[in-house]
Coordinates of C-alpha atoms in Angstrom, one line a residue:
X1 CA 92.1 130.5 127.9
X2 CA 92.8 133.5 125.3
X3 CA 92.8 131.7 121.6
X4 CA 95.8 132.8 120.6
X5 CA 97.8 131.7 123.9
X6 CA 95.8 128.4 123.7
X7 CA 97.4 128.1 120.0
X8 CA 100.8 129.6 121.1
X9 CA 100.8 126.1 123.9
X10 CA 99.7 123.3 121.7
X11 CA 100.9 124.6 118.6
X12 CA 103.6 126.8 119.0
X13 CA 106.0 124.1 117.3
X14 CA 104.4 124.6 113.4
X15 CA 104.9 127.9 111.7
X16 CA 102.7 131.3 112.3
X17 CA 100.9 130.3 108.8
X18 CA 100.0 127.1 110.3
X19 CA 98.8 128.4 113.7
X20 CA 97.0 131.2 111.6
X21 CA 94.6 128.8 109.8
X22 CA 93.5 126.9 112.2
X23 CA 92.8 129.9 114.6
X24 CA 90.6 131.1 111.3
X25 CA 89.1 127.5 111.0
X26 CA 87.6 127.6 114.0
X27 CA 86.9 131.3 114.4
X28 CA 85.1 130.8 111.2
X29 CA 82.2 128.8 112.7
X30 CA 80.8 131.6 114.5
X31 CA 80.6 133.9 111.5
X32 CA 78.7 130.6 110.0
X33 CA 76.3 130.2 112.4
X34 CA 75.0 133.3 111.6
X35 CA 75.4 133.1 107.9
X36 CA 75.4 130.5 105.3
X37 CA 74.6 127.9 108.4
X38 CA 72.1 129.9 109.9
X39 CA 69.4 128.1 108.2
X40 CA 70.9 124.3 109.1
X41 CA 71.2 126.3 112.9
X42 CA 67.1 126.7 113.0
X43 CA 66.1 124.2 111.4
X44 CA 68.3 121.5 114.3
X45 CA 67.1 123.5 116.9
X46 CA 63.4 123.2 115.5
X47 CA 63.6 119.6 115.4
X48 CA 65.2 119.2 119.0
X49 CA 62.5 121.2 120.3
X50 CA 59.8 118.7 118.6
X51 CA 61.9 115.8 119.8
X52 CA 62.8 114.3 116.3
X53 CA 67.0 113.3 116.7
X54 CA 67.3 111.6 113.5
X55 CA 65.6 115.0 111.6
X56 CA 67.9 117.2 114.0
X57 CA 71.0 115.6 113.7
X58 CA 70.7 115.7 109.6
X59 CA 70.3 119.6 110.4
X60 CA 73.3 120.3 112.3
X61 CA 75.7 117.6 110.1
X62 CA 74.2 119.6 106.9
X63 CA 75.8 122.2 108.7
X64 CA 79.0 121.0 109.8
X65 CA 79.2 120.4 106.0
X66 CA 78.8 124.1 105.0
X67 CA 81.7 124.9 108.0
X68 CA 84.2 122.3 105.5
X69 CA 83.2 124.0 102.4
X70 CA 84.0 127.4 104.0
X71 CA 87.4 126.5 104.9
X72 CA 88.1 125.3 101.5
X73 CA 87.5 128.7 99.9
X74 CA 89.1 130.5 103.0
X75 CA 92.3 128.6 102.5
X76 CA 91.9 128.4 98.8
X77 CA 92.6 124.4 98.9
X78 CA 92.6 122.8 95.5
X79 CA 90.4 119.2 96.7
X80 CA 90.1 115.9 95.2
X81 CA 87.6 112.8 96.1
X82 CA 89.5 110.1 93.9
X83 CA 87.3 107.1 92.8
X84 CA 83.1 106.7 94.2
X85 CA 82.2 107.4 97.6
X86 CA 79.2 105.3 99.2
X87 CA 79.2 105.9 102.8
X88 CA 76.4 103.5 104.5
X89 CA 73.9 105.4 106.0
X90 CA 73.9 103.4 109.3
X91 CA 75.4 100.6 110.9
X92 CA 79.2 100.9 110.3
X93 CA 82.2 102.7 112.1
X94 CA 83.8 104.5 109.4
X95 CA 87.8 104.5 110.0
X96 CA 90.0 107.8 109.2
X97 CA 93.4 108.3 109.4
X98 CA 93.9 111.5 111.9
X99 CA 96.3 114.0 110.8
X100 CA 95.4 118.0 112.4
X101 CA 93.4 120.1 113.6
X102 CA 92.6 121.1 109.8
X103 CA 90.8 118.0 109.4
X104 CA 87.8 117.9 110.9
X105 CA 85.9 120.0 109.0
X106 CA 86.8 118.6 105.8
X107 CA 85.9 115.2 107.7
X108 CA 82.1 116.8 107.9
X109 CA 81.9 117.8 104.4
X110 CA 83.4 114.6 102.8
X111 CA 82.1 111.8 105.1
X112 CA 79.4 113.9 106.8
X113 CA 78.7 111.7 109.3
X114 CA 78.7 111.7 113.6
X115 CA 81.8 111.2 115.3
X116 CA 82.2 108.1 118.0
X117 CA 84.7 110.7 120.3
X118 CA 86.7 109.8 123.5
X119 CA 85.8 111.7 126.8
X120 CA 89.2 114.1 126.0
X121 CA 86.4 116.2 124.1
X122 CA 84.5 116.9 126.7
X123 CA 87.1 119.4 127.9
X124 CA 86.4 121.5 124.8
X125 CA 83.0 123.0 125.1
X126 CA 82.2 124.3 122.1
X127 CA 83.6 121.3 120.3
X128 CA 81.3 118.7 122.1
X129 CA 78.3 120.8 121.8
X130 CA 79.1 120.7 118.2
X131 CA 79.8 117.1 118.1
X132 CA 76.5 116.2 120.1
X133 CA 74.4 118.1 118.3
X134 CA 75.1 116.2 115.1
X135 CA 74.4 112.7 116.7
X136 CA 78.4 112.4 118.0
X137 CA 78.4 109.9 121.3
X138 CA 81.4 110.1 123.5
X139 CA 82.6 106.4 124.3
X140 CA 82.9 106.9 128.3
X141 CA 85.3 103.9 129.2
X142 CA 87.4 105.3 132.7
X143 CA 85.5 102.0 134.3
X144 CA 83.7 98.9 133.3
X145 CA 80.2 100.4 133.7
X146 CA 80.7 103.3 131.5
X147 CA 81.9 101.0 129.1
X148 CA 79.1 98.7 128.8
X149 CA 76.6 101.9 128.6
X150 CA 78.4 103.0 125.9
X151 CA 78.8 99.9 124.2
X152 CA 74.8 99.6 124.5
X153 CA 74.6 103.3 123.5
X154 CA 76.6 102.7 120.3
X155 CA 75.1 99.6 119.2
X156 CA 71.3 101.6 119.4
X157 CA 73.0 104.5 117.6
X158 CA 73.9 102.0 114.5
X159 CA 70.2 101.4 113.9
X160 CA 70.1 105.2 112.7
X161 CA 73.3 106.3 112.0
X162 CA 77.4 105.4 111.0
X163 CA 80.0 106.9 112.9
X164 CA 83.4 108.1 112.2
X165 CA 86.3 106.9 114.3
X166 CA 89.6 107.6 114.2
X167 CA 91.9 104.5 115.3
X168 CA 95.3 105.8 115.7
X169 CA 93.5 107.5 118.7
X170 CA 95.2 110.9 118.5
X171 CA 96.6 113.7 115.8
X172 CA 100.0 112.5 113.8
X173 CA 100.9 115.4 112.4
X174 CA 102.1 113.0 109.7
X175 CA 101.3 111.1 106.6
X176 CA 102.2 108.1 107.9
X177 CA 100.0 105.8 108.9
X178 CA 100.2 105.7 113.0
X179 CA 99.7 102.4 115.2
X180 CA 96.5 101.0 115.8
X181 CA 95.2 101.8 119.1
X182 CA 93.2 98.7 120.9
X183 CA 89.5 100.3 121.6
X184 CA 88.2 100.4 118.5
X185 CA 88.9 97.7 116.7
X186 CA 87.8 95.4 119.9
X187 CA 84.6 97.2 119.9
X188 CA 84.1 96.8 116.4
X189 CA 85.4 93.0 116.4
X190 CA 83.4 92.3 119.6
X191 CA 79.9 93.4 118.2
X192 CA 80.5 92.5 114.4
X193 CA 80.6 95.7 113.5
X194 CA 81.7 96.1 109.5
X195 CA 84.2 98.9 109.0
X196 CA 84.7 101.4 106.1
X197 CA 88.0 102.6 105.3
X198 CA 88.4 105.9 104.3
X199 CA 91.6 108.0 104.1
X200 CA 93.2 111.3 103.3
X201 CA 96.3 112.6 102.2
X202 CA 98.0 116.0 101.7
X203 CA 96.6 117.7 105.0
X204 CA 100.3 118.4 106.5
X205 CA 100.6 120.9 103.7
X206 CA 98.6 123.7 105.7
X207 CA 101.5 122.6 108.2
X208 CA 104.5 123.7 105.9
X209 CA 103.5 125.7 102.8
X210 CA 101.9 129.3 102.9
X211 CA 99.9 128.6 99.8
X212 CA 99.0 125.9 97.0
X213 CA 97.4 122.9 99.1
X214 CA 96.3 120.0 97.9
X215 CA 94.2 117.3 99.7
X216 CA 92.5 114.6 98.5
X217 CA 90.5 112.0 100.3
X218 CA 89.4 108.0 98.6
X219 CA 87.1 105.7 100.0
X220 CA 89.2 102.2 100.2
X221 CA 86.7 99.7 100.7
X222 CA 84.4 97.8 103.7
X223 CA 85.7 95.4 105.9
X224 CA 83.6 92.3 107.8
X225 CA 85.6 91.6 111.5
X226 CA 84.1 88.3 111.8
X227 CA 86.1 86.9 109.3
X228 CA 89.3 87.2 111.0
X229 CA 89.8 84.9 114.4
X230 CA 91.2 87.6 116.6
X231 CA 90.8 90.8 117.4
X232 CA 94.1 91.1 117.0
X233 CA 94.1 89.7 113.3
X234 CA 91.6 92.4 112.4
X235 CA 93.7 94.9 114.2
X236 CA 96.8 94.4 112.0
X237 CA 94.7 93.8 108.9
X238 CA 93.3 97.2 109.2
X239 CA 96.7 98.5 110.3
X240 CA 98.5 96.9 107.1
X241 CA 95.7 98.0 104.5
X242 CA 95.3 101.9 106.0
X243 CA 99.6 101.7 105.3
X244 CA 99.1 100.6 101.7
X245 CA 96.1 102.3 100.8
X246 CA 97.8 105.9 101.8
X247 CA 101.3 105.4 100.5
X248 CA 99.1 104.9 96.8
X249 CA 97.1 107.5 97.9
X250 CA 100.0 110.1 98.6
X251 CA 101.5 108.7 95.2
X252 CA 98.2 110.0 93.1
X253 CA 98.3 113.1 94.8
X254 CA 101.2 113.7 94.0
X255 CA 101.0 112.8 90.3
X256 CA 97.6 115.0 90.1
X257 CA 100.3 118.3 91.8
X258 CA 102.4 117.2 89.4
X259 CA 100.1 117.9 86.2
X260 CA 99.1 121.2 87.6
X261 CA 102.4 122.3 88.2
X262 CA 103.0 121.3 84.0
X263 CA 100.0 123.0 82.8
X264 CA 100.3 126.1 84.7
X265 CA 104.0 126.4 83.5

């Protein structure tokens, strides 16, 4: 499908500023490639062709991390990573609050980590190549067999690797926290998986404004689901703390707009 009808059909309810960006976002990466990535481009596809994953899947997220620092200059963002960030290098699902298509690339440059993705991304080409090249896995579960392959899949990934999930399951569009959605945080309960809570706020701006964003991400804290008795426990627990976390999240960005807006005046 042309780009620009493709943005016309999914977005064509935000504003032309809106649709603009993320066409640019995305448009962006091929200019990458063959720039500032070019380097994190040969050196992944060295180390596929030698066989070393773990040493070609740093390549391509070092990458993906250059793509998120691009869009922040192309969209002139002002961005703010409130308190310390220690993401584990392996062995925890690291939970995100989904917002727009804007976010992704800022989730490579902040977190920087491989995505565990539905099989919805398969249907984007480019996208899953992406994804899989930086150590993504797609969590097949349209019957039980897939399931348990992927479960098994997963679970050998952790021994190398976190991955970043998104629980609500789909884009809000919002900054409100959005139901959880079941997968996840069974799979995560189920195999005693701990989870990382990170979340970010600001990203319906590119939505609304023309200019003058402001986004801000801040790591929350890590979470053991074997010390709550349900699944269903953990679910709301994680539900209720993402809901907190971001309402205090939006209110320090908020305050931090509100002292730029006082010293530029």
């Amino acid at each position: 499908m042309n780009p620009l009808k493709f943005m016309e059909s999914r977005l064509g309810r935000f504003s032309k500023s809106y649709r603009r960006i993320v066409l640019k976002t995305y448009l962006i990466t091929v200019v990458l490639v063959f720039s500032f990535a070019f380097p994190s481009l040969i050196a992944g596809l060295f180390w596929a062709l030698l066989g070393n994953r773990k040493r070609k899947n740093l390549a391509f997220l070092k990458g993906s991390a250059v793509w998120g620092g691009a869009v922040r200059w192309m969209t002139d963002t002002r961005f703010l990573k409130i308190g310390e960030f220690k993401i584990p290098e392996k062995g925890h699902m690291i939970f995100l609050n989904h917002v727009n298509e804007l976010d992704f690339p800022y989730d490579c440059l902040v977190v920087n980590k491989p995505y565990l993705a539905n099989q919805v991304i398969k249907k984007t080409l480019v996208a899953y190549w992406w994804m899989k090249a930086m150590g993504s896995q797609v969590f097949e579960s349209s019957k039980a067999t897939t399931i348990a392959v992927s479960v098994r899949n997963l679970l050998k990934g952790l021994t190398d690797t976190s991955f970043v999930v998104y629980p609500e399951g789909h884009n809000s569009y919002t900054e409100q926290i959005q139901p959880m959605q079941k997968g996840m945080i069974k799979l995560a309960y189920e195999n005693k998986i701990p989870v990382v809570i990170v979340l970010k706020s600001g990203l319906t701006g590119y939505q609304s404004l023309e200019t003058g964003y402001t986004i801000a991400y801040k790591q929350i804290g890590t979470y053991d689901p074997a010390r709550f008795s349900t699944w269903e426990e953990f679910k709301d627990f994680v539900f209720e703390t993402m809901d907190r976390e971001k309402k205090i999240l939006d209110s320090e960005i908020s305050s931090e707009a509100k002292k730029v807006e006082v010293a530029a005046s």
